[in-house]
Amino acid sequence: MQSPVGKDDRPLVLVADDEPSVLATVVPFLRRSGFRTIAASDGLVALAEIARHQPAVCVLDVLMPGADGREVLRRLRHEQNWVPVLLLTQVGESVERAMALEEGADDYLNKPFDPHELVARIRAVLRRSGRDGVPLANAAVLEAAHGLKVDRVGRRAWLGEHELIITPKGFTLLEYLMVHQDELIERSRLLEVLWGFEDAVGTRAVDSRVAELRRVLGEDPTAPLWIETVQGKGYRFIAEVRGTSGQT
Amino acid sequence: MADYLVIEIQIWLFLLIILGLVSGGAVGAYYLWRHLRDRERRIAGEAAEEAAAEHMVRRNRMLIRLDHELKNPLTAVRTSGATLRELVRDPTVSPQEIAASLDAMDAASRRVARLLADLRRLADVETRSIDFAPVDMETLVNQAVEDARTAPGAEGRTIVATVARAPWRLPPVAGEEDLLLSAVLNLLSNAVKYSGPEDVVEVRANEQVLGDHRWVVVEVADTGAGIPQSEQRAVFDELSRGTGGRWNCTRRRTWAPPCGSSSRRLPGLQRDIRDLLPQDRGRCRGPGRRRQPACSWARPCRRRPSSVPQ
């Protein structure tokens, strides 16, 4: 069930999926990509393995016997365990996606995924989890440089003392970009996250939401303080972000 | 004259009243008939709408399940493909590593092929007539257990069949043998999927009198994790997780649902599913093969009297 753990600096990734064919292919791929791995065939085994080995990242399938991926995530967060979690969700389940992010998953991927994408997401999650303070994915309040503050629970945002009026989609976009600070997020990914579209059926919707955020923030796209455009690809939130629990 | 006139007026009035009553009755009867017709149409329309909505819900559920059943083998295929792409660039890779990825890809593609075969079968079973013939359930159950024991993933499990022989052997069941085998095998696969290497899977077949009818009851039970309560409702649906399409196909068409399937619920988890198969007696029994549409089979099955000799 487990590859050699021993003294090794490579990050330890737990993959939990009840599907043997997924474990049999994804686990060796992750190993070849430079990770140590633990495989778990159901949610309860995953919880036990997490307690035993404290992996750097967990990749959990949503549908599993014993305890499903979301249940494992809930139990971890309930125990104040902030290990980064990447959920493997069902295609087309926009509710599931929203719930995954709201319940404290650091990211999610739809099956069938490109394994390189999985590796990229694991690395991104590992980079983010290296910071001090509350992990961004689980922080109630996100504070960015230049006075931008987002209350994720109250769904409100401020720039300095001034409260920003943002549409719900715009707010979710801002929140997603801030949580994934310093990552290039492709337009197609944003489209999938915010609108639930699997294919790039046109990314104008994303661009108009980014334009809305820039207008609200009073940002100059040629000299951005927060949201940088990566030509032909997507967007990156460039300002430093700090997560807090929101309790003063 | 006055009398005559009075009488004439009375006849005229009487005729008018009769005519009025007849006309009123006719109009009333017409409106009553129209009301009843409209009500019947409305009820039929509502029933058709309900059936269409139900059909749409079932179709959508099946598409979601199809998506779910496809995503795992496709993930395995994509990952194996990506692994192979990297392996062929690496001169130090052993042939065993390449073979492992090829095997995984092969297994996943076979699973997709099986799923497509299930879909084909589903379409086929929906439309064609069933070849009803007496099926010996003892042979069938033993065959299913034999197949399940050698299936990949069944290693370590103890799979046993208990078929009642006393006080008499199980009577034959009317059905199509390969569909019945498929149904039992599918339940067994499900039990294997939801159990571990040390678990026990039991297939029990016996004769029971339930209600006014006599049945051959086939039960599949295991000591495994069980099916969560949230998934129990969907377990008989087409392409449902674990149980797959073959079970549903055979359930729906090999015998009629009201008399054909049942499940025993345990608190929280379901570990026991049983098929109720009408015995091959009465209308469905015959010396040779009898071909008739599944729906016409359902009716005699439901109404079969309890006076079958013990």
XYZ file of C-alpha atoms in Angstrom:
558
model
C 0.000 0.000 0.000
C 2.935 2.303 0.529
C 6.116 3.138 -1.280
C 9.275 3.437 0.813
C 8.910 6.425 3.069
C 12.229 6.392 4.986
C 14.514 9.438 5.033
C 13.615 11.199 1.869
C 12.996 14.838 1.078
C 10.516 14.156 -1.678
C 6.991 15.252 -0.756
C 4.725 12.475 0.404
C 1.401 12.332 -1.461
C -1.545 10.223 -0.343
C -3.838 9.079 -3.138
C -7.201 7.669 -2.053
C -9.464 6.086 -4.633
C -11.547 2.930 -4.513
C -10.850 2.317 -8.163
C -7.870 -0.064 -8.480
C -7.146 0.994 -12.074
C -6.777 4.623 -10.995
C -4.485 3.760 -8.105
C -2.488 1.380 -10.313
C -1.761 4.107 -12.853
C -1.781 7.405 -10.948
C 0.442 6.264 -8.072
C 3.336 5.097 -10.314
C 2.989 8.274 -12.374
C 3.310 10.440 -9.268
C 6.299 8.388 -8.168
C 7.970 8.948 -11.507
C 7.184 12.642 -11.134
C 9.248 12.888 -7.986
C 6.816 12.216 -5.162
C 6.680 9.550 -2.529
C 3.252 7.995 -2.417
C 0.774 6.243 -0.169
C -2.266 4.601 -1.723
C -5.554 4.124 0.105
C -8.515 2.218 -1.244
C -11.188 3.962 0.822
C -11.797 6.987 2.980
C -11.305 5.310 6.353
C -7.985 3.803 5.286
C -7.035 7.265 3.996
C -7.782 8.857 7.381
C -5.694 6.226 9.160
C -2.793 6.683 6.732
C -2.947 10.462 7.043
C -2.767 10.188 10.836
C 0.149 7.759 10.566
C 2.293 9.389 7.905
C 1.214 13.051 7.777
C 1.521 13.383 4.002
C 2.337 16.720 2.414
C -0.715 16.551 0.121
C -3.800 14.329 -0.137
C -5.524 13.499 -3.407
C -8.995 12.187 -2.569
C -11.634 10.796 -4.856
C -15.076 12.141 -4.012
C -16.883 8.791 -4.288
C -15.391 6.132 -2.053
C -16.745 3.487 0.305
C -16.230 3.923 4.039
C -15.937 7.689 3.991
C -16.065 9.606 0.748
C -13.578 12.319 -0.175
C -15.671 15.151 1.205
C -16.266 13.309 4.457
C -12.513 12.724 4.828
C -11.950 16.427 4.155
C -14.590 17.442 6.706
C -13.087 15.175 9.366
C -9.589 16.501 8.699
C -10.698 20.116 8.949
C -12.751 19.327 12.030
C -9.582 18.009 13.649
C -7.813 21.250 12.617
C -5.681 19.239 10.220
C -4.787 21.645 7.413
C -3.041 19.153 5.146
C -3.647 20.354 1.576
C -6.391 18.345 -0.109
C -7.041 17.993 -3.797
C -10.432 16.485 -4.570
C -11.173 14.415 -7.643
C -14.733 15.380 -8.492
C -17.311 14.282 -11.028
C -17.476 15.920 -14.402
C -20.313 18.381 -14.725
C -21.123 18.566 -11.034
C -20.874 22.295 -10.500
C -22.489 21.978 -7.073
C -19.850 19.448 -6.133
C -17.117 21.806 -7.274
C -18.501 24.689 -5.258
C -18.917 22.467 -2.207
C -15.383 21.133 -2.602
C -13.917 24.611 -2.451
C -16.236 25.776 0.303
C -15.478 22.787 2.478
C -11.809 23.630 2.449
C -10.379 21.654 -0.451
C -7.303 23.372 -1.796
C -8.179 22.489 -5.335
C -10.044 19.948 -7.371
C -9.703 18.108 -10.652
C -12.308 16.441 -12.796
C -11.843 12.885 -13.927
C -10.620 11.929 -16.461
C -7.750 14.330 -15.855
C -4.413 14.826 -17.523
C -1.890 13.359 -15.034
C 0.504 16.237 -15.789
C -2.241 18.601 -14.650
C -2.512 16.612 -11.419
C 1.224 16.928 -10.853
C 1.076 20.668 -11.583
C -1.769 21.125 -9.097
C 0.007 19.099 -6.416
C 3.113 21.250 -6.858
C 1.053 24.437 -6.729
C -0.713 23.275 -3.581
C 2.643 22.372 -2.021
C 4.019 25.830 -2.834
C 1.008 27.463 -1.229
C 1.113 25.259 1.843
C 4.720 26.268 2.539
C 3.594 29.680 3.834
C 3.081 30.694 7.431
C -0.348 31.305 8.909
C -3.719 29.801 8.040
C -3.639 28.083 4.623
C -5.271 30.357 2.070
C -7.808 27.712 1.054
C -9.080 27.539 4.633
C -8.712 31.158 5.654
C -11.903 33.025 6.482
C -10.327 36.347 5.528
C -7.818 36.998 2.770
C -5.671 40.108 2.989
C -3.706 41.197 -0.045
C -1.138 43.940 -0.409
C -2.314 47.497 -1.079
C -5.247 47.263 1.317
C -7.417 44.654 -0.384
C -9.330 42.528 2.103
C -11.841 39.747 1.340
C -14.203 38.253 3.917
C -14.984 34.837 2.454
C -17.655 33.994 4.999
C -19.545 37.284 4.798
C -18.899 37.526 1.031
C -17.701 41.120 1.350
C -14.592 42.896 0.126
C -12.872 46.152 1.062
C -10.162 48.294 -0.407
C -8.833 50.153 2.560
C -11.887 51.458 4.398
C -14.041 51.445 1.277
C -16.358 48.461 0.766
C -16.348 47.146 -2.785
C -19.534 46.341 -4.663
C -18.785 43.174 -6.644
C -21.130 40.755 -8.422
C -21.238 37.207 -6.966
C -19.310 35.795 -9.958
C -16.756 38.580 -9.701
C -16.363 37.871 -5.983
C -15.803 34.130 -6.605
C -13.241 34.967 -9.286
C -11.376 37.341 -6.962
C -11.462 34.764 -4.177
C -10.169 31.985 -6.464
C -7.362 34.160 -7.841
C -6.317 35.235 -4.330
C -6.314 31.668 -2.987
C -4.171 30.665 -5.961
C -1.864 33.642 -5.559
C 1.115 33.781 -7.908
C -0.216 30.934 -10.058
C -0.983 31.335 -13.698
C -4.643 30.392 -13.974
C -5.678 29.740 -17.520
C -8.916 31.230 -18.794
C -10.309 27.771 -19.522
C -9.686 26.754 -15.912
C -11.444 29.866 -14.617
C -14.318 29.188 -16.967
C -14.563 25.673 -15.583
C -14.304 26.778 -11.961
C -16.728 29.670 -12.142
C -19.194 28.624 -14.801
C -18.769 24.866 -14.896
C -17.854 24.749 -18.586
C -15.586 21.879 -19.454
C -14.426 23.221 -22.785
C -13.389 26.674 -23.748
C -16.628 27.727 -25.389
C -15.438 31.314 -25.341
C -13.609 33.107 -22.586
C -15.242 36.500 -22.906
C -17.195 35.820 -19.726
C -13.945 35.501 -17.767
C -12.469 38.613 -19.359
C -15.557 40.669 -18.527
C -15.446 39.543 -14.890
C -11.753 40.456 -14.685
C -12.611 43.822 -16.252
C -15.287 44.266 -13.583
C -12.781 43.530 -10.815
C -10.268 45.962 -12.297
C -12.928 48.641 -12.555
C -14.009 48.116 -8.960
C -10.421 48.051 -7.716
C -9.458 51.009 -9.917
C -6.599 49.028 -11.346
C -4.585 49.951 -14.435
C -4.128 46.759 -16.530
C -0.821 48.033 -17.881
C 0.603 48.445 -14.381
C -1.351 45.964 -12.257
C -1.122 45.842 -8.490
C -3.215 42.722 -8.096
C -4.361 40.953 -11.272
C -1.818 40.498 -14.028
C -2.806 39.410 -17.535
C -0.606 36.700 -19.011
C -1.040 37.281 -22.719
C -2.778 34.485 -24.561
C -3.046 32.338 -21.425
C -4.847 33.709 -18.430
C -4.432 35.663 -15.221
C -2.213 35.703 -12.189
C -2.830 37.334 -8.815
C 0.521 38.962 -8.168
C 0.040 40.759 -4.849
C 1.095 39.007 -1.636
C -1.865 37.356 0.113
C -2.153 36.444 3.766
C -4.874 34.296 5.244
C -6.382 34.909 8.674
C -9.117 33.215 10.655
C -11.057 36.474 10.738
C -11.155 36.521 14.552
C -9.766 39.651 16.145
C -115.097 23.765 -26.416
C -113.539 25.200 -23.395
C -112.842 21.684 -22.148
C -111.447 20.661 -25.512
C -109.202 23.703 -25.580
C -107.997 23.044 -22.092
C -107.159 19.469 -23.013
C -105.406 20.582 -26.177
C -103.366 23.107 -24.288
C -102.486 20.487 -21.706
C -101.306 18.038 -24.384
C -99.314 20.749 -26.015
C -97.815 21.688 -22.703
C -97.259 18.097 -21.818
C -95.480 17.481 -25.125
C -93.448 20.629 -24.629
C -92.474 19.585 -21.165
C -91.530 16.103 -22.402
C -89.543 17.643 -25.211
C -87.889 20.010 -22.778
C -87.051 17.195 -20.431
C -85.694 15.039 -23.242
C -83.682 17.937 -24.621
C -82.464 18.838 -21.148
C -81.552 15.218 -20.506
C -79.755 15.015 -23.835
C -77.858 18.226 -23.180
C -77.067 17.076 -19.628
C -75.934 13.690 -20.916
C -73.803 15.420 -23.527
C -72.156 17.674 -20.963
C -71.674 14.769 -18.590
C -70.127 12.727 -21.379
C -67.937 15.673 -22.326
C -66.879 16.212 -18.724
C -66.038 12.543 -18.315
C -64.177 12.508 -21.620
C -62.220 15.624 -20.696
C -61.432 14.230 -17.282
C -60.264 10.987 -18.830
C -58.151 12.897 -21.311
C -56.748 15.085 -18.559
C -55.881 12.052 -16.443
C -54.353 10.304 -19.444
C -52.432 13.486 -20.292
C -51.179 13.852 -16.736
C -50.156 10.199 -16.673
C -48.329 10.615 -19.986
C -46.592 13.741 -18.703
C -45.623 11.961 -15.520
C -44.318 8.991 -17.511
C -42.349 11.324 -19.790
C -40.902 13.173 -16.799
C -40.011 9.869 -15.141
C -38.424 8.673 -18.356
C -36.393 11.882 -18.576
C -35.250 11.544 -14.961
C -34.216 7.933 -15.576
C -32.402 8.904 -18.749
C -30.544 11.711 -16.999
C -29.624 9.445 -14.121
C -28.302 6.908 -16.573
C -26.220 9.529 -18.364
C -24.727 10.662 -15.062
C -23.917 7.058 -14.207
C -22.471 6.475 -17.646
C -20.239 9.475 -17.091
C -19.232 8.096 -13.705
C -18.522 4.598 -14.997
C -16.446 5.921 -17.885
C -14.324 8.398 -15.980
C -12.227 5.888 -14.037
C -11.091 3.722 -16.977
C -10.503 6.866 -19.022
C -8.379 8.315 -16.225
C -6.408 5.062 -16.199
C -5.987 5.164 -19.994
C -4.821 8.796 -19.973
C -2.402 8.211 -17.111
C -1.012 5.032 -18.679
C -0.584 6.906 -21.963
C 1.282 9.737 -20.224
C 3.433 7.222 -18.348
C 4.278 5.331 -21.532
C 5.203 8.578 -23.265
C 7.740 9.225 -20.533
C 8.950 5.635 -20.347
C 9.797 5.389 -24.030
C 12.047 8.441 -23.679
C 13.926 6.872 -20.790
C 16.600 4.399 -21.921
C 16.980 2.924 -18.430
C 13.400 1.719 -18.213
C 12.850 -2.008 -17.919
C 10.409 -3.835 -20.207
C 8.440 -4.813 -17.085
C 7.628 -1.180 -16.360
C 6.377 -0.671 -19.893
C 4.421 -3.924 -19.710
C 2.728 -2.784 -16.467
C 1.490 0.411 -18.101
C 0.367 -1.469 -21.191
C -1.507 -3.962 -19.009
C -3.234 -1.140 -17.130
C -4.225 0.482 -20.397
C -5.440 -2.824 -21.749
C -7.543 -3.523 -18.640
C -9.060 -0.037 -18.696
C -9.921 -0.219 -22.379
C -11.514 -3.627 -21.829
C -13.647 -2.091 -19.140
C -14.810 0.644 -21.481
C -15.578 -2.039 -24.069
C -17.598 -3.965 -21.483
C -19.507 -0.851 -20.608
C -20.325 -0.290 -24.254
C -21.447 -3.913 -24.512
C -23.698 -3.276 -21.498
C -25.160 -0.267 -23.246
C -25.770 -2.307 -26.383
C -27.366 -5.009 -24.312
C -29.519 -2.457 -22.555
C -30.812 -1.158 -25.874
C -31.269 -4.706 -27.123
C -33.184 -5.892 -24.076
C -35.440 -2.849 -24.210
C -36.666 -3.732 -27.660
C -36.433 -7.435 -28.330
C -38.544 -10.329 -27.183
C -37.157 -12.721 -24.624
C -36.686 -16.383 -25.343
C -38.307 -17.936 -22.319
C -37.186 -21.408 -21.425
C -36.969 -23.454 -18.229
C -33.659 -22.656 -16.514
C -32.086 -24.939 -13.914
C -31.091 -22.491 -11.177
C -28.728 -24.908 -9.413
C -26.533 -25.213 -12.477
C -26.794 -21.504 -13.116
C -25.874 -20.467 -9.565
C -22.888 -22.837 -9.491
C -21.760 -21.527 -12.852
C -22.002 -17.923 -11.628
C -20.008 -18.712 -8.486
C -17.361 -20.496 -10.535
C -17.058 -17.470 -12.820
C -16.958 -15.021 -9.902
C -14.196 -16.948 -8.134
C -11.886 -16.617 -11.115
C -12.704 -12.968 -11.792
C -9.934 -10.394 -11.281
C -10.188 -8.812 -7.859
C -11.934 -11.794 -6.257
C -8.688 -13.191 -4.849
C -8.857 -14.262 -1.228
C -12.608 -14.075 -0.906
C -14.558 -17.149 0.042
C -17.427 -17.437 -2.409
C -19.880 -20.197 -1.643
C -23.138 -21.342 -3.209
C -25.914 -22.971 -1.232
C -28.695 -24.308 -3.395
C -31.613 -26.034 -1.646
C -32.038 -29.694 -2.605
C -34.361 -30.957 0.110
C -37.155 -31.789 0.440
C -36.998 -31.478 -3.331
C -34.714 -29.891 -5.879
C -35.352 -26.339 -6.960
C -37.947 -26.157 -9.698
C -36.831 -24.562 -12.955
C -37.355 -20.853 -13.533
C -38.734 -19.383 -16.751
C -36.286 -16.964 -18.273
C -33.427 -16.489 -20.666
C -30.453 -18.358 -19.323
C -27.653 -15.995 -20.295
C -29.530 -12.982 -18.965
C -30.249 -14.736 -15.676
C -26.608 -15.796 -15.401
C -25.597 -12.246 -16.155
C -27.883 -10.918 -13.410
C -26.569 -13.276 -10.733
C -22.991 -12.735 -11.866
C -23.445 -9.011 -11.696
C -24.715 -9.167 -8.134
C -21.725 -11.332 -7.302
C -19.353 -8.827 -8.910
C -20.961 -6.146 -6.803
C -20.473 -8.200 -3.648
C -16.836 -8.788 -4.618
C -16.350 -5.081 -5.269
C -17.735 -4.079 -1.876
C -15.856 -6.719 0.098
C -12.253 -7.374 1.025
C -9.918 -10.335 0.552
C -10.892 -11.942 3.865
C -14.624 -11.560 3.373
C -17.225 -14.193 2.613
C -19.717 -13.958 -0.245
C -22.659 -16.333 -0.179
C -25.161 -17.110 -2.902
C -28.220 -18.848 -1.568
C -31.024 -20.196 -3.727
C -34.163 -21.705 -2.257
C -37.889 -22.023 -2.794
C -40.207 -19.795 -0.813
C -43.893 -18.941 -0.632
C -44.237 -15.192 -0.423
C -47.713 -13.744 -0.385
C -49.836 -15.894 -2.635
C -46.989 -16.951 -4.850
C -44.206 -19.454 -4.916
C -40.770 -18.174 -5.771
C -37.257 -19.277 -6.325
C -35.310 -16.816 -4.207
C -31.679 -16.125 -5.050
C -29.838 -14.154 -2.392
C -26.369 -12.700 -2.607
C -24.920 -11.631 0.720
C -21.445 -10.642 1.809
C -19.575 -9.625 4.909
C -18.045 -6.621 3.151
C -18.480 -2.903 3.566
C -22.066 -2.888 2.316
C -23.733 -0.295 0.146
C -24.242 3.065 1.830
C -27.874 4.008 2.431
C -27.548 6.972 0.107
C -26.681 4.652 -2.788
C -29.238 1.953 -2.097
C -32.036 3.521 -4.092
C -29.896 3.699 -7.193
C -28.495 0.220 -6.941
C -30.987 -1.290 -9.384
C -30.689 1.517 -11.936
C -29.053 1.034 -15.279
C -25.283 1.237 -15.139
C -25.457 1.810 -11.447
C -22.133 1.869 -9.619
C -20.927 -1.663 -9.095
C -24.049 -3.409 -10.195
C -23.812 -2.292 -13.798
C -26.235 -2.493 -16.636
C -26.494 -6.210 -17.029
C -28.235 -6.624 -13.713
C -30.794 -4.004 -14.513
C -31.351 -5.235 -18.051
C -32.101 -8.679 -16.860
C -34.193 -7.491 -13.966
C -36.344 -5.332 -16.157
C -36.928 -7.734 -18.951
C -36.219 -11.239 -17.888
C -38.908 -11.030 -15.297
C -41.241 -8.328 -14.142
C -39.984 -5.891 -11.508
C -42.871 -6.201 -9.041
C -42.392 -9.901 -8.771
C -38.808 -10.015 -9.853
C -36.547 -8.258 -7.436
C -36.265 -7.238 -3.881
C -33.686 -6.222 -1.390
C -33.208 -6.699 2.286
C -32.243 -3.556 4.069
C -29.923 -3.603 7.005
C -29.503 -0.527 9.176
C -27.277 1.912 7.344
C -25.751 -0.482 4.888
C -27.108 -3.017 2.468
C -25.211 -6.236 2.268
C -27.880 -8.559 1.005
C -29.753 -8.438 -2.272
C -32.109 -11.058 -3.492
C -33.806 -11.907 -6.750
C -37.262 -13.379 -6.707
C -37.756 -15.553 -9.719
C -41.183 -16.871 -10.603
C -41.137 -20.602 -10.924
C -41.445 -22.091 -14.339
C -44.994 -23.292 -13.879
C -48.376 -22.547 -15.313
C -48.444 -20.436 -18.397
C -44.723 -20.107 -18.779
C -43.970 -23.783 -18.552
C -43.686 -25.716 -21.752
C -41.834 -28.616 -23.236
C -39.942 -26.486 -25.684
C -38.816 -22.894 -25.932
C -41.588 -20.427 -25.833
C -41.108 -17.000 -27.285
C -43.218 -14.202 -25.952
C -42.719 -10.560 -25.123
C -41.570 -9.845 -21.597
C -44.538 -7.650 -20.766
C -47.088 -10.325 -21.479
C -45.101 -12.558 -19.179
C -45.430 -10.070 -16.375
C -49.191 -10.293 -16.099
C -49.657 -14.030 -15.588
C -46.750 -13.882 -13.225
C -48.444 -11.300 -11.024
C -51.788 -13.027 -11.029
C -50.623 -16.551 -10.661
C -52.865 -18.332 -8.147
C -51.427 -19.852 -5.040
C -52.821 -23.272 -5.885
C -49.565 -24.551 -7.277
C -49.116 -28.094 -5.954
C -46.754 -28.370 -3.029
